[in-house]
């Protein structure tokens, strides 16, 4: 099948540069060209712990075009449910719950949402105004909840 025309492509697809720019806007970070190429050439391994990969679950480029291009609709859907966004939403919920249900229940809920101890400590440092609060201290205080 012949490739899509450039004018049609610009309205329905993101180029590699546009995809990186959109990821930067939505996620606050953008992958390198190498990371994009690697994501296209190999299946992503699941996230074990820590920071999720920027390209985790990324839709495949449209095969109908000659240059790498991603459908806008697929990219926007993927970005709205990206693991980075899920972590951001869980942190926001933790912050609200710290104010409403108390730290013990809020931390337990955050762990169920998949936040790491370090991510919980980060929110607690900000909310409680305790810049020296460590991950280990949070585990000691709430780890048995």
Coordinates of C-alpha atoms in Angstrom, one line a residue:
X1 CA 0.0 0.0 0.0
X2 CA 1.4 3.4 -0.8
X3 CA 2.3 5.8 2.0
X4 CA 0.0 8.5 3.2
X5 CA 0.3 11.9 1.7
X6 CA 2.3 14.5 3.8
X7 CA -0.7 16.8 4.3
X8 CA -2.8 13.8 5.6
X9 CA 0.1 12.6 7.7
X10 CA 0.5 15.9 9.5
X11 CA -3.1 15.9 10.6
X12 CA -3.5 12.3 11.7
X13 CA 0.0 11.3 12.7
X14 CA 2.9 12.4 14.9
X15 CA 6.4 12.3 13.5
X16 CA 9.2 11.2 15.7
X17 CA 10.0 14.8 16.7
X18 CA 6.4 15.6 17.4
X19 CA 6.0 12.4 19.5
X20 CA 9.0 13.4 21.6
X21 CA 7.6 16.9 22.0
X22 CA 4.2 15.6 23.0
X23 CA 5.7 13.2 25.5
X24 CA 7.7 16.1 27.0
X25 CA 4.5 18.2 27.3
X26 CA 2.4 15.4 28.9
X27 CA 5.0 13.5 30.9
X28 CA 7.7 16.1 31.6
X29 CA 10.3 13.9 29.9
X30 CA 11.0 12.8 26.3
X31 CA 12.9 9.7 25.1
X32 CA 16.0 9.8 23.0
X33 CA 15.9 8.7 19.4
X34 CA 17.7 5.6 20.5
X35 CA 15.0 4.8 23.1
X36 CA 12.3 5.2 20.4
X37 CA 14.1 3.0 18.0
X38 CA 14.6 0.4 20.7
X39 CA 10.9 0.5 21.7
X40 CA 10.0 -0.1 18.1
X41 CA 12.4 -3.0 17.6
X42 CA 11.8 -5.0 20.7
X43 CA 9.0 -5.8 23.1
X44 CA 9.2 -3.8 26.3
X45 CA 10.0 -5.7 29.5
X46 CA 7.6 -5.0 32.4
X47 CA 8.6 -2.5 35.0
X48 CA 9.9 -4.3 38.1
X49 CA 10.4 -1.3 40.3
X50 CA 11.3 2.3 40.3
X51 CA 10.6 4.6 37.3
X52 CA 8.5 3.2 34.5
X53 CA 10.1 3.3 31.0
X54 CA 8.9 6.3 29.0
X55 CA 8.1 4.0 26.1
X56 CA 6.3 1.3 28.1
X57 CA 3.2 0.3 26.2
X58 CA 3.9 2.8 23.4
X59 CA 1.8 2.1 20.3
X60 CA 3.6 0.9 17.3
X61 CA 4.3 3.2 14.4
X62 CA 1.8 3.1 11.5
X63 CA 3.2 0.7 8.9
X64 CA 1.4 2.5 6.0
X65 CA 3.9 5.4 6.1
X66 CA 7.5 5.3 5.0
X67 CA 8.9 7.4 7.8
X68 CA 8.2 6.5 11.5
X69 CA 4.9 8.0 12.3
X70 CA 2.4 7.3 15.1
X71 CA -1.4 7.8 14.9
X72 CA -2.4 10.8 17.0
X73 CA -5.4 9.0 18.5
X74 CA -3.3 6.0 19.6
X75 CA -0.6 8.2 21.1
X76 CA -3.1 10.4 23.0
X77 CA -4.9 7.4 24.4
X78 CA -1.6 5.8 25.5
X79 CA -0.4 9.0 27.1
X80 CA -3.6 9.5 29.1
X81 CA -3.0 6.1 30.7
X82 CA 0.8 6.1 30.8
X83 CA 2.4 4.7 34.0
X84 CA 3.9 8.1 34.7
X85 CA 0.5 9.7 34.7
X86 CA -0.9 6.9 36.9
X87 CA 1.9 7.6 39.4
X88 CA 1.2 11.3 39.3
X89 CA -2.5 10.6 39.9
X90 CA -1.7 8.3 42.8
X91 CA 0.6 10.9 44.4
X92 CA -2.2 13.5 44.1
X93 CA -4.6 11.2 45.7
X94 CA -2.1 10.5 48.5
X95 CA -1.8 14.2 49.2
X96 CA -5.5 14.6 49.4
X97 CA -5.9 11.5 51.6
X98 CA -3.2 12.7 54.0
X99 CA -5.4 15.7 54.7
X100 CA -8.7 13.8 55.0
X101 CA -8.2 10.2 56.3
X102 CA -4.9 10.4 58.0
X103 CA -1.4 9.2 57.2
X104 CA -1.8 5.6 58.2
X105 CA -4.8 4.9 55.9
X106 CA -3.4 7.2 53.1
X107 CA -0.1 5.4 53.0
X108 CA -1.7 2.0 53.0
X109 CA -3.9 3.1 50.1
X110 CA -0.9 4.6 48.2
X111 CA 0.9 1.2 48.5
X112 CA -2.2 -0.5 47.1
X113 CA -2.1 1.9 44.2
X114 CA 1.5 0.8 43.5
X115 CA 3.5 3.8 44.9
X116 CA 7.0 2.9 46.1
X117 CA 8.2 3.8 49.5
X118 CA 10.4 6.5 48.0
X119 CA 7.4 8.0 46.1
X120 CA 5.4 8.0 49.3
X121 CA 8.3 9.6 51.2
X122 CA 8.6 12.3 48.5
X123 CA 4.9 13.3 49.0
X124 CA 5.2 13.2 52.8
X125 CA 8.3 15.4 52.7
X126 CA 6.4 18.0 50.7
X127 CA 3.1 17.8 52.7
X128 CA 4.6 17.6 56.1
X129 CA 7.4 20.0 55.4
X130 CA 10.0 17.5 56.5
X131 CA 12.8 17.7 53.9
X132 CA 15.0 15.2 55.7
X133 CA 12.3 12.4 55.9
X134 CA 13.8 9.2 54.4
X135 CA 12.3 6.3 52.7
X136 CA 13.6 4.1 55.5
X137 CA 11.9 6.2 58.1
X138 CA 8.6 5.9 56.2
X139 CA 9.0 2.1 56.0
X140 CA 9.6 1.9 59.7
X141 CA 6.6 4.1 60.5
X142 CA 4.1 2.7 58.0
X143 CA 5.6 -0.5 56.8
X144 CA 3.4 -2.7 58.9
X145 CA 0.1 -1.1 58.0

